[in-house]
mmCIF file of C-alpha atoms and ligand atoms in Angstrom:
data_model
loop_
_atom_site.group_PDB
_atom_site.id
_atom_site.type_symbol
_atom_site.label_atom_id
_atom_site.label_comp_id
_atom_site.label_asym_id
_atom_site.label_seq_id
_atom_site.Cartn_x
_atom_site.Cartn_y
_atom_site.Cartn_z
ATOM 1 C CA MET A 1 -16.915 28.000 -7.029
ATOM 2 C CA LYS A 2 -19.263 27.573 -3.845
ATOM 3 C CA ARG A 3 -20.266 23.995 -3.466
ATOM 4 C CA GLY A 4 -23.592 22.585 -2.252
ATOM 5 C CA PHE A 5 -23.398 19.426 0.001
ATOM 6 C CA VAL A 6 -25.485 16.309 0.320
ATOM 7 C CA ILE A 7 -25.193 13.991 3.155
ATOM 8 C CA LEU A 8 -25.560 10.272 1.914
ATOM 9 C CA ALA A 9 -24.846 7.859 4.654
ATOM 10 C CA ALA A 10 -24.155 6.083 7.536
ATOM 11 C CA ALA A 11 -22.287 4.608 10.483
ATOM 12 C CA CYS A 12 -19.016 2.729 11.379
ATOM 13 C CA LEU A 13 -19.538 -0.887 11.768
ATOM 14 C CA PHE A 14 -16.163 -1.424 13.565
ATOM 15 C CA SER A 15 -14.617 1.289 15.770
ATOM 16 C CA CYS A 16 -12.731 3.651 13.424
ATOM 17 C CA GLY A 17 -9.007 3.579 13.789
ATOM 18 C CA GLY A 18 -6.485 6.484 13.562
ATOM 19 C CA GLY A 19 -8.395 8.814 15.585
ATOM 20 C CA GLY A 20 -11.670 8.476 13.695
ATOM 21 C CA SER A 21 -15.106 8.926 15.324
ATOM 22 C CA GLY A 22 -17.726 6.228 15.611
ATOM 23 C CA THR A 23 -20.046 8.040 13.054
ATOM 24 C CA SER A 24 -19.287 9.158 9.719
ATOM 25 C CA SER A 25 -20.989 10.111 6.533
ATOM 26 C CA ILE A 26 -20.516 10.617 2.866
ATOM 27 C CA VAL A 27 -20.751 14.292 1.932
ATOM 28 C CA THR A 28 -20.436 15.243 -1.621
ATOM 29 C CA GLY A 29 -20.091 18.493 -3.292
ATOM 30 C CA ASN A 30 -22.354 19.354 -6.364
ATOM 31 C CA ASP A 31 -19.349 18.137 -8.765
ATOM 32 C CA GLY A 32 -19.828 14.706 -7.103
ATOM 33 C CA VAL A 33 -16.551 14.557 -5.125
ATOM 34 C CA PRO A 34 -16.845 13.300 -1.742
ATOM 35 C CA ALA A 35 -15.853 16.197 0.457
ATOM 36 C CA THR A 36 -16.366 15.378 4.013
ATOM 37 C CA GLY A 37 -14.283 16.414 7.163
ATOM 38 C CA THR A 38 -15.645 13.147 8.960
ATOM 39 C CA SER A 39 -13.410 10.201 9.503
ATOM 40 C CA CYS A 40 -14.808 7.477 7.354
ATOM 41 C CA VAL A 41 -16.866 6.942 4.172
ATOM 42 C CA THR A 42 -18.736 4.004 5.419
ATOM 43 C CA PRO A 43 -21.778 2.534 3.826
ATOM 44 C CA ALA A 44 -22.818 -0.317 5.944
ATOM 45 C CA THR A 45 -20.662 -3.343 4.468
ATOM 46 C CA ALA A 46 -17.777 -5.192 6.006
ATOM 47 C CA ALA A 47 -15.265 -3.855 3.334
ATOM 48 C CA TYR A 48 -16.110 -0.072 4.189
ATOM 49 C CA ALA A 49 -15.979 -0.885 7.956
ATOM 50 C CA ALA A 50 -12.612 -2.505 7.535
ATOM 51 C CA ALA A 51 -11.245 0.319 5.256
ATOM 52 C CA CYS A 52 -12.307 2.703 8.024
ATOM 53 C CA ALA A 53 -10.665 0.520 10.718
ATOM 54 C CA LEU A 54 -7.433 0.551 8.788
ATOM 55 C CA GLY A 55 -6.917 4.042 10.098
ATOM 56 C CA ARG A 56 -3.355 5.549 9.773
ATOM 57 C CA GLY A 57 -0.820 3.027 8.604
ATOM 58 C CA VAL A 58 2.826 2.610 7.488
ATOM 59 C CA ASN A 59 4.608 0.396 5.104
ATOM 60 C CA LEU A 60 7.369 -1.719 6.549
ATOM 61 C CA GLY A 61 9.264 -1.341 3.251
ATOM 62 C CA ASN A 62 12.706 -2.431 2.064
ATOM 63 C CA ALA A 63 13.001 -5.228 4.407
ATOM 64 C CA LEU A 64 11.257 -8.268 2.895
ATOM 65 C CA ASP A 65 10.778 -6.694 -0.474
ATOM 66 C CA GLY A 66 14.586 -6.333 -0.792
ATOM 67 C CA PRO A 67 16.137 -9.309 -2.953
ATOM 68 C CA ASN A 68 17.151 -10.834 0.514
ATOM 69 C CA GLU A 69 16.228 -9.413 3.905
ATOM 70 C CA GLY A 70 18.736 -6.685 4.996
ATOM 71 C CA GLU A 71 20.027 -5.969 1.510
ATOM 72 C CA TRP A 72 18.123 -2.876 1.414
ATOM 73 C CA GLY A 73 18.930 -1.707 4.857
ATOM 74 C CA VAL A 74 16.046 -2.842 6.827
ATOM 75 C CA THR A 75 16.142 -5.879 9.011
ATOM 76 C CA LEU A 76 13.226 -7.179 11.106
ATOM 77 C CA ASN A 77 13.312 -7.371 14.804
ATOM 78 C CA ASP A 78 10.883 -6.936 17.745
ATOM 79 C CA ASP A 79 11.679 -3.278 18.120
ATOM 80 C CA VAL A 80 10.364 -2.425 14.719
ATOM 81 C CA PHE A 81 6.820 -3.870 15.726
ATOM 82 C CA ASP A 82 7.018 -2.094 19.125
ATOM 83 C CA ARG A 83 7.743 1.266 17.695
ATOM 84 C CA ILE A 84 5.177 0.985 15.021
ATOM 85 C CA LYS A 85 2.575 0.189 17.522
ATOM 86 C CA GLU A 86 3.695 2.693 20.166
ATOM 87 C CA ALA A 87 3.675 5.531 17.592
ATOM 88 C CA GLY A 88 0.008 5.065 17.209
ATOM 89 C CA PHE A 89 -0.274 3.473 13.857
ATOM 90 C CA ALA A 90 -3.088 0.992 13.273
ATOM 91 C CA THR A 91 -1.970 -0.718 10.152
ATOM 92 C CA MET A 92 1.391 -2.177 8.979
ATOM 93 C CA ARG A 93 1.605 -2.920 5.336
ATOM 94 C CA LEU A 94 4.300 -5.585 4.962
ATOM 95 C CA THR A 95 5.832 -5.567 1.358
ATOM 96 C CA VAL A 96 7.399 -8.973 0.409
ATOM 97 C CA ARG A 97 9.341 -10.010 -2.568
ATOM 98 C CA TRP A 98 7.954 -13.492 -2.727
ATOM 99 C CA SER A 99 9.465 -14.308 -6.217
ATOM 100 C CA ASN A 100 13.026 -14.385 -5.038
ATOM 101 C CA HIS A 101 12.105 -17.082 -2.444
ATOM 102 C CA ALA A 102 9.952 -19.618 -4.526
ATOM 103 C CA ALA A 103 11.185 -22.220 -6.654
ATOM 104 C CA ALA A 104 11.746 -21.502 -10.393
ATOM 105 C CA THR A 105 9.814 -24.502 -11.447
ATOM 106 C CA THR A 106 6.470 -26.156 -10.645
ATOM 107 C CA PRO A 107 5.164 -26.429 -7.914
ATOM 108 C CA TYR A 108 6.996 -23.316 -7.190
ATOM 109 C CA THR A 109 7.526 -24.029 -3.624
ATOM 110 C CA ILE A 110 8.137 -20.977 -1.273
ATOM 111 C CA ASP A 111 11.358 -21.506 0.782
ATOM 112 C CA PRO A 112 10.067 -22.508 4.303
ATOM 113 C CA ALA A 113 12.795 -20.391 5.982
ATOM 114 C CA PHE A 114 11.614 -17.279 4.165
ATOM 115 C CA MET A 115 7.885 -18.066 5.032
ATOM 116 C CA ALA A 116 9.080 -18.224 8.587
ATOM 117 C CA ARG A 117 10.386 -14.626 8.401
ATOM 118 C CA VAL A 118 7.031 -13.602 7.053
ATOM 119 C CA ASP A 119 5.277 -15.474 9.609
ATOM 120 C CA TYR A 120 7.345 -13.746 12.364
ATOM 121 C CA ALA A 121 6.412 -10.242 10.838
ATOM 122 C CA VAL A 122 2.850 -11.038 10.469
ATOM 123 C CA LYS A 123 2.494 -12.588 14.016
ATOM 124 C CA SER A 124 4.500 -9.815 15.547
ATOM 125 C CA ALA A 125 2.237 -7.082 14.171
ATOM 126 C CA LEU A 126 -1.161 -9.045 14.735
ATOM 127 C CA ASP A 127 -0.123 -9.870 18.365
ATOM 128 C CA ARG A 128 0.283 -5.875 18.903
ATOM 129 C CA GLY A 129 -3.193 -5.400 17.525
ATOM 130 C CA LEU A 130 -2.290 -4.087 14.127
ATOM 131 C CA TYR A 131 -3.939 -4.809 10.969
ATOM 132 C CA VAL A 132 -1.436 -6.202 8.420
ATOM 133 C CA VAL A 133 -1.760 -5.843 4.822
ATOM 134 C CA LEU A 134 0.434 -8.594 3.145
ATOM 135 C CA ASP A 135 1.396 -8.111 -0.324
ATOM 136 C CA MET A 136 3.388 -9.238 -3.163
ATOM 137 C CA HIS A 137 6.202 -6.720 -4.219
ATOM 138 C CA HIS A 138 8.688 -6.479 -6.914
ATOM 139 C CA TYR A 139 8.182 -9.549 -8.983
ATOM 140 C CA ARG A 140 10.202 -7.571 -11.537
ATOM 141 C CA GLN A 141 9.893 -9.955 -14.547
ATOM 142 C CA LEU A 142 6.142 -10.004 -14.192
ATOM 143 C CA ASP A 143 6.204 -6.277 -15.191
ATOM 144 C CA GLY A 144 8.880 -6.996 -17.820
ATOM 145 C CA ASP A 145 11.362 -4.932 -15.721
ATOM 146 C CA THR A 146 15.032 -5.550 -15.359
ATOM 147 C CA ARG A 147 15.884 -7.790 -12.223
ATOM 148 C CA ASP A 148 17.754 -6.272 -9.287
ATOM 149 C CA ALA A 149 21.117 -7.227 -8.279
ATOM 150 C CA GLY A 150 20.603 -10.594 -6.233
ATOM 151 C CA GLU A 151 17.407 -11.670 -8.086
ATOM 152 C CA PHE A 152 17.184 -14.848 -10.017
ATOM 153 C CA ALA A 153 15.350 -15.290 -13.377
ATOM 154 C CA VAL A 154 12.621 -17.599 -14.095
ATOM 155 C CA ALA A 155 11.261 -18.694 -17.612
ATOM 156 C CA ASP A 156 8.908 -15.938 -18.924
ATOM 157 C CA ALA A 157 6.256 -18.771 -19.928
ATOM 158 C CA VAL A 158 5.904 -19.452 -16.055
ATOM 159 C CA LEU A 159 5.492 -16.087 -14.531
ATOM 160 C CA GLU A 160 1.846 -15.865 -14.163
ATOM 161 C CA ASP A 161 1.264 -19.579 -13.222
ATOM 162 C CA ARG A 162 4.026 -19.104 -10.636
ATOM 163 C CA MET A 163 2.160 -15.892 -9.150
ATOM 164 C CA VAL A 164 -0.933 -17.809 -8.788
ATOM 165 C CA ALA A 165 0.917 -20.984 -7.185
ATOM 166 C CA MET A 166 2.766 -18.483 -4.869
ATOM 167 C CA TRP A 167 -0.714 -17.113 -3.759
ATOM 168 C CA GLN A 168 -2.126 -20.547 -3.595
ATOM 169 C CA GLN A 169 0.579 -21.316 -0.855
ATOM 170 C CA ILE A 170 0.355 -17.814 0.957
ATOM 171 C CA ALA A 171 -3.511 -18.074 1.215
ATOM 172 C CA GLU A 172 -3.239 -21.858 2.402
ATOM 173 C CA HIS A 173 -0.612 -20.846 4.931
ATOM 174 C CA PHE A 174 -2.414 -17.871 6.432
ATOM 175 C CA LYS A 175 -5.991 -19.169 6.117
ATOM 176 C CA ASP A 176 -6.621 -19.398 9.925
ATOM 177 C CA SER A 177 -5.168 -16.015 10.746
ATOM 178 C CA SER A 178 -7.085 -13.176 12.305
ATOM 179 C CA ALA A 179 -9.432 -11.157 10.079
ATOM 180 C CA LYS A 180 -7.050 -8.399 10.678
ATOM 181 C CA LEU A 181 -4.714 -9.810 8.134
ATOM 182 C CA LEU A 182 -5.500 -8.614 4.627
ATOM 183 C CA PHE A 183 -3.959 -9.700 1.201
ATOM 184 C CA GLU A 184 -2.836 -7.624 -1.507
ATOM 185 C CA PRO A 185 -2.102 -9.593 -4.789
ATOM 186 C CA TYR A 186 0.381 -7.231 -6.187
ATOM 187 C CA ASN A 187 2.130 -3.870 -5.695
ATOM 188 C CA GLU A 188 2.016 -1.503 -8.596
ATOM 189 C CA PRO A 189 1.324 -3.589 -11.747
ATOM 190 C CA HIS A 190 2.704 -1.840 -14.783
ATOM 191 C CA GLY A 191 4.829 -2.308 -17.923
ATOM 192 C CA ARG A 192 3.575 -5.619 -19.618
ATOM 193 C CA GLN A 193 0.892 -5.861 -17.048
ATOM 194 C CA THR A 194 -1.778 -3.942 -19.114
ATOM 195 C CA ALA A 195 -5.174 -3.513 -17.959
ATOM 196 C CA ALA A 196 -6.397 -6.577 -19.769
ATOM 197 C CA LYS A 197 -3.542 -8.843 -18.675
ATOM 198 C CA TRP A 198 -3.597 -7.624 -15.031
ATOM 199 C CA ASN A 199 -7.632 -7.942 -14.845
ATOM 200 C CA ALA A 200 -7.251 -11.657 -16.054
ATOM 201 C CA LEU A 201 -4.324 -12.297 -13.634
ATOM 202 C CA LEU A 202 -5.946 -10.714 -10.518
ATOM 203 C CA ALA A 203 -8.996 -12.679 -11.401
ATOM 204 C CA ARG A 204 -7.006 -15.883 -11.158
ATOM 205 C CA VAL A 205 -5.260 -15.012 -7.988
ATOM 206 C CA LEU A 206 -8.743 -14.072 -6.310
ATOM 207 C CA GLU A 207 -10.219 -17.280 -7.455
ATOM 208 C CA THR A 208 -7.219 -19.060 -5.952
ATOM 209 C CA VAL A 209 -7.344 -17.020 -2.534
ATOM 210 C CA ARG A 210 -10.981 -17.632 -2.089
ATOM 211 C CA VAL A 211 -10.650 -21.281 -2.138
ATOM 212 C CA THR A 212 -9.124 -21.152 1.304
ATOM 213 C CA ASN A 213 -9.994 -17.546 2.471
ATOM 214 C CA PRO A 214 -13.474 -17.099 1.316
ATOM 215 C CA THR A 215 -14.196 -13.833 3.152
ATOM 216 C CA ARG A 216 -10.761 -12.422 3.951
ATOM 217 C CA LEU A 217 -10.492 -8.722 2.790
ATOM 218 C CA VAL A 218 -8.238 -8.380 -0.347
ATOM 219 C CA ILE A 219 -6.701 -5.098 -1.514
ATOM 220 C CA VAL A 220 -6.742 -4.728 -5.147
ATOM 221 C CA GLY A 221 -5.140 -1.815 -7.227
ATOM 222 C CA PRO A 222 -5.081 -0.857 -10.863
ATOM 223 C CA VAL A 223 -2.316 -0.680 -13.422
ATOM 224 C CA GLN A 224 0.067 2.045 -14.018
ATOM 225 C CA TRP A 225 1.595 1.685 -10.541
ATOM 226 C CA ASN A 226 -1.734 1.826 -8.853
ATOM 227 C CA ASN A 227 -2.462 5.011 -10.474
ATOM 228 C CA ALA A 228 -6.046 6.556 -9.719
ATOM 229 C CA SER A 229 -6.547 7.349 -13.276
ATOM 230 C CA ALA A 230 -6.378 3.744 -14.097
ATOM 231 C CA LEU A 231 -9.023 2.693 -11.617
ATOM 232 C CA LYS A 232 -11.520 2.916 -14.498
ATOM 233 C CA ASP A 233 -9.882 0.018 -16.191
ATOM 234 C CA LEU A 234 -9.951 -2.254 -13.259
ATOM 235 C CA VAL A 235 -12.220 -5.068 -13.682
ATOM 236 C CA LEU A 236 -13.272 -6.871 -10.520
ATOM 237 C CA PRO A 237 -15.449 -9.948 -9.795
ATOM 238 C CA LYS A 238 -18.264 -9.467 -7.693
ATOM 239 C CA ASP A 239 -16.713 -10.058 -4.352
ATOM 240 C CA PRO A 240 -18.054 -8.017 -1.186
ATOM 241 C CA ASN A 241 -14.618 -8.328 0.432
ATOM 242 C CA LEU A 242 -12.497 -6.048 -1.771
ATOM 243 C CA ILE A 243 -10.829 -2.680 -0.970
ATOM 244 C CA ALA A 244 -9.209 -0.786 -3.775
ATOM 245 C CA THR A 245 -5.880 0.797 -3.415
ATOM 246 C CA ILE A 246 -4.023 3.748 -5.140
ATOM 247 C CA HIS A 247 -0.653 5.065 -4.648
ATOM 248 C CA ASN A 248 -0.172 8.810 -4.805
ATOM 249 C CA TYR A 249 3.418 10.217 -5.373
ATOM 250 C CA GLU A 250 2.238 13.663 -6.641
ATOM 251 C CA PRO A 251 4.024 16.041 -7.151
ATOM 252 C CA PHE A 252 6.607 13.398 -8.458
ATOM 253 C CA GLN A 253 9.493 15.857 -8.896
ATOM 254 C CA PHE A 254 8.990 16.881 -5.414
ATOM 255 C CA THR A 255 8.628 13.409 -3.778
ATOM 256 C CA HIS A 256 11.239 11.695 -5.691
ATOM 257 C CA GLN A 257 13.853 14.383 -6.012
ATOM 258 C CA GLY A 258 17.329 12.731 -5.752
ATOM 259 C CA ALA A 259 15.962 9.164 -5.830
ATOM 260 C CA ASP A 260 18.830 6.983 -7.622
ATOM 261 C CA TRP A 261 16.175 4.618 -9.113
ATOM 262 C CA VAL A 262 14.445 7.520 -11.083
ATOM 263 C CA SER A 263 16.652 8.785 -13.843
ATOM 264 C CA GLY A 264 17.051 12.599 -14.051
ATOM 265 C CA SER A 265 15.731 13.161 -10.373
ATOM 266 C CA SER A 266 19.013 14.712 -9.184
ATOM 267 C CA SER A 267 17.939 17.722 -11.432
ATOM 268 C CA TRP A 268 14.820 18.179 -9.184
ATOM 269 C CA LEU A 269 16.796 18.696 -5.952
ATOM 270 C CA GLY A 270 15.702 21.656 -4.046
ATOM 271 C CA THR A 271 12.074 21.334 -5.147
ATOM 272 C CA GLY A 272 9.731 22.615 -2.434
ATOM 273 C CA CYS A 273 6.225 21.986 -1.643
ATOM 274 C CA CYS A 274 3.296 22.897 -1.679
ATOM 275 C CA ASP A 275 2.135 25.695 -3.655
ATOM 276 C CA ALA A 276 -1.313 25.753 -5.341
ATOM 277 C CA THR A 277 -0.293 24.026 -8.504
ATOM 278 C CA GLN A 278 1.350 21.137 -6.354
ATOM 279 C CA ARG A 279 -1.721 21.191 -3.981
ATOM 280 C CA ALA A 280 -4.021 20.639 -7.092
ATOM 281 C CA GLN A 281 -1.750 17.740 -8.266
ATOM 282 C CA ILE A 282 -1.906 16.071 -4.965
ATOM 283 C CA VAL A 283 -5.756 16.242 -4.767
ATOM 284 C CA ALA A 284 -6.546 15.318 -8.389
ATOM 285 C CA PRO A 285 -5.816 11.764 -7.784
ATOM 286 C CA LEU A 286 -7.708 11.592 -4.407
ATOM 287 C CA ASP A 287 -10.731 13.102 -6.197
ATOM 288 C CA ILE A 288 -10.682 10.765 -9.054
ATOM 289 C CA ALA A 289 -10.443 7.812 -6.597
ATOM 290 C CA ALA A 290 -13.375 9.442 -4.368
ATOM 291 C CA ARG A 291 -15.688 9.593 -7.512
ATOM 292 C CA TRP A 292 -14.796 6.137 -8.615
ATOM 293 C CA SER A 293 -15.412 4.811 -5.091
ATOM 294 C CA GLN A 294 -18.744 6.573 -5.035
ATOM 295 C CA ALA A 295 -19.651 5.109 -8.358
ATOM 296 C CA THR A 296 -18.668 1.598 -7.583
ATOM 297 C CA GLN A 297 -19.412 1.434 -3.830
ATOM 298 C CA ILE A 298 -15.967 -0.163 -3.334
ATOM 299 C CA PRO A 299 -13.857 1.783 -0.481
ATOM 300 C CA VAL A 300 -10.399 3.138 -1.575
ATOM 301 C CA TRP A 301 -7.400 2.954 0.685
ATOM 302 C CA VAL A 302 -4.259 4.900 -0.193
ATOM 303 C CA GLY A 303 -1.484 2.418 0.106
ATOM 304 C CA GLU A 304 1.504 4.487 -0.374
ATOM 305 C CA PHE A 305 2.376 8.221 -0.514
ATOM 306 C CA GLY A 306 5.547 9.893 0.988
ATOM 307 C CA ALA A 307 8.646 11.969 0.077
ATOM 308 C CA TYR A 308 12.240 10.868 -0.214
ATOM 309 C CA GLU A 309 14.883 12.127 2.262
ATOM 310 C CA LYS A 310 16.530 14.226 -0.169
ATOM 311 C CA ALA A 311 13.479 16.748 -0.271
ATOM 312 C CA PRO A 312 13.975 19.809 1.841
ATOM 313 C CA ALA A 313 13.100 18.693 5.460
ATOM 314 C CA ALA A 314 10.450 21.363 6.245
ATOM 315 C CA ALA A 315 8.704 20.902 2.827
ATOM 316 C CA ARG A 316 8.564 17.257 3.388
ATOM 317 C CA VAL A 317 6.756 17.790 6.736
ATOM 318 C CA ALA A 318 4.299 20.286 5.030
ATOM 319 C CA TYR A 319 3.751 17.897 2.130
ATOM 320 C CA THR A 320 3.042 14.818 4.595
ATOM 321 C CA ARG A 321 0.556 16.820 6.686
ATOM 322 C CA PHE A 322 -1.130 18.164 3.492
ATOM 323 C CA VAL A 323 -1.585 14.792 1.963
ATOM 324 C CA ARG A 324 -2.729 13.330 5.293
ATOM 325 C CA ASP A 325 -5.450 15.911 5.728
ATOM 326 C CA GLU A 326 -6.611 15.752 2.106
ATOM 327 C CA MET A 327 -7.024 11.939 2.226
ATOM 328 C CA GLU A 328 -8.669 12.098 5.642
ATOM 329 C CA LYS A 329 -11.136 14.908 4.430
ATOM 330 C CA ARG A 330 -12.191 12.413 1.806
ATOM 331 C CA GLY A 331 -12.711 9.636 4.364
ATOM 332 C CA MET A 332 -9.735 7.632 2.961
ATOM 333 C CA LYS A 333 -7.435 5.722 5.308
ATOM 334 C CA TRP A 334 -3.789 5.272 4.215
ATOM 335 C CA ALA A 335 -0.318 3.769 4.734
ATOM 336 C CA TYR A 336 2.849 6.048 4.601
ATOM 337 C CA TRP A 337 5.746 4.872 2.503
ATOM 338 C CA GLU A 338 7.848 3.743 4.521
ATOM 339 C CA PHE A 339 8.951 3.241 8.144
ATOM 340 C CA ALA A 340 12.936 2.922 8.323
ATOM 341 C CA SER A 341 14.589 3.653 4.921
ATOM 342 C CA GLY A 342 14.997 6.365 2.594
ATOM 343 C CA PHE A 343 11.419 7.654 2.927
ATOM 344 C CA GLY A 344 11.548 6.688 6.670
ATOM 345 C CA LEU A 345 10.165 7.979 9.914
ATOM 346 C CA TYR A 346 12.673 5.977 12.020
ATOM 347 C CA LYS A 347 16.344 5.045 12.121
ATOM 348 C CA GLN A 348 16.985 1.489 13.011
ATOM 349 C CA SER A 349 20.876 2.389 13.844
ATOM 350 C CA THR A 350 20.065 5.069 16.335
ATOM 351 C CA GLY A 351 16.601 4.163 17.444
ATOM 352 C CA ALA A 352 15.576 7.913 16.688
ATOM 353 C CA TRP A 353 12.436 9.061 14.942
ATOM 354 C CA ASN A 354 12.132 11.889 12.680
ATOM 355 C CA VAL A 355 9.739 13.743 14.968
ATOM 356 C CA PRO A 356 8.333 16.463 12.787
ATOM 357 C CA LEU A 357 7.564 13.769 10.082
ATOM 358 C CA ARG A 358 6.022 11.313 12.638
ATOM 359 C CA ASP A 359 3.832 14.338 13.910
ATOM 360 C CA ALA A 360 2.936 15.278 10.374
ATOM 361 C CA LEU A 361 1.422 11.799 10.066
ATOM 362 C CA LEU A 362 -0.010 11.246 13.625
ATOM 363 C CA ALA A 363 -0.237 14.343 15.649
ATOM 364 C CA PRO A 364 -3.754 16.049 16.214
HETATM 365 C C1 BGC B 1 8.403 0.729 -4.225
HETATM 366 C C2 BGC B 1 9.631 1.351 -3.500
HETATM 367 C C3 BGC B 1 9.889 2.731 -3.930
HETATM 368 C C4 BGC B 1 8.576 3.520 -3.479
HETATM 369 C C5 BGC B 1 8.678 5.060 -3.820
HETATM 370 C C6 BGC B 1 7.265 1.650 -3.768
HETATM 371 O O1 BGC B 1 6.292 0.941 -4.440
HETATM 372 O O2 BGC B 1 8.101 -0.461 -3.706
HETATM 373 O O3 BGC B 1 10.811 0.556 -3.823
HETATM 374 O O4 BGC B 1 10.843 3.332 -3.137
HETATM 375 O O5 BGC B 1 7.424 2.934 -4.193
HETATM 376 O O6 BGC B 1 9.272 5.101 -5.219
#
């Protein structure tokens, strides 16, 4: 169906990262889906300007979100931050399993040696001019999941208080950091984090963070693993410094083929991408998020997407370029999952890039 277009607004306040232009606008089709080819959706608020400046990003995954650093194959060193910067990424999302490095009982003190590793990563990225999204990842018990090997248990009754206490410490610790550091209270709430429970817990975390970081940008995501269709259930306090996030792994049977943490996924091996049905699966969540964003005037950032290394290589590249283009058409900035592990762009052992995949993300 042919669409009519309406231009709604405005200009970037910051310079737009990731190849963005200085000017941008929201263009909507007559079905209300923002459908602009311009670089950013930017009403004149700090949150929209920052969401624009996040540009193109990458997750530094499977390092500090493993039960212990190195156990999931990625160990931090200066090379990691140099490579991320040199490749041209504007943002690094640092995924961190705080829960395995904080005391099980009140006051739930975070291990200073672990905090020093997080400090090192945050500072290394900020010093190179990157934006950093610092999250809390894989607090397995909070979602009611089975613990990973190497992960200790805490009493169920303290799970949520402990999360708030960990954020109190993280927020205090980083309160004087650059505004290019953003916090993300929790990756992919799901399971026993129902919308009602999660909305209440998120409100507590935000209230705690705001005591020491009144204006820091905070990235907030809905339940069901940050699924766009759950954005409608996300209840947020009135706070101008929030950016919403979704994760998009559609089509799941393509992106997660052969993933050993997804049961049955070996039978998907050989799935290609992206035919018309798969393209529709990829853009559907983006359109849901774009409509939600327009209705709420809260910017949306796609914090994870990517395809596992067992997917056919050429299809992986085609998928990556397609998702990137569709996000950018909608003025959404993003972070690829992830830098140097199973979905990775780079091999730490050889220092080699997966060039076609990197180009699919960053080349013109
Ligand atoms: C998880 C990773 C997982 C990825 C893709 C992320 O949110 O933290 O462990 O590999 O999603 O499934």
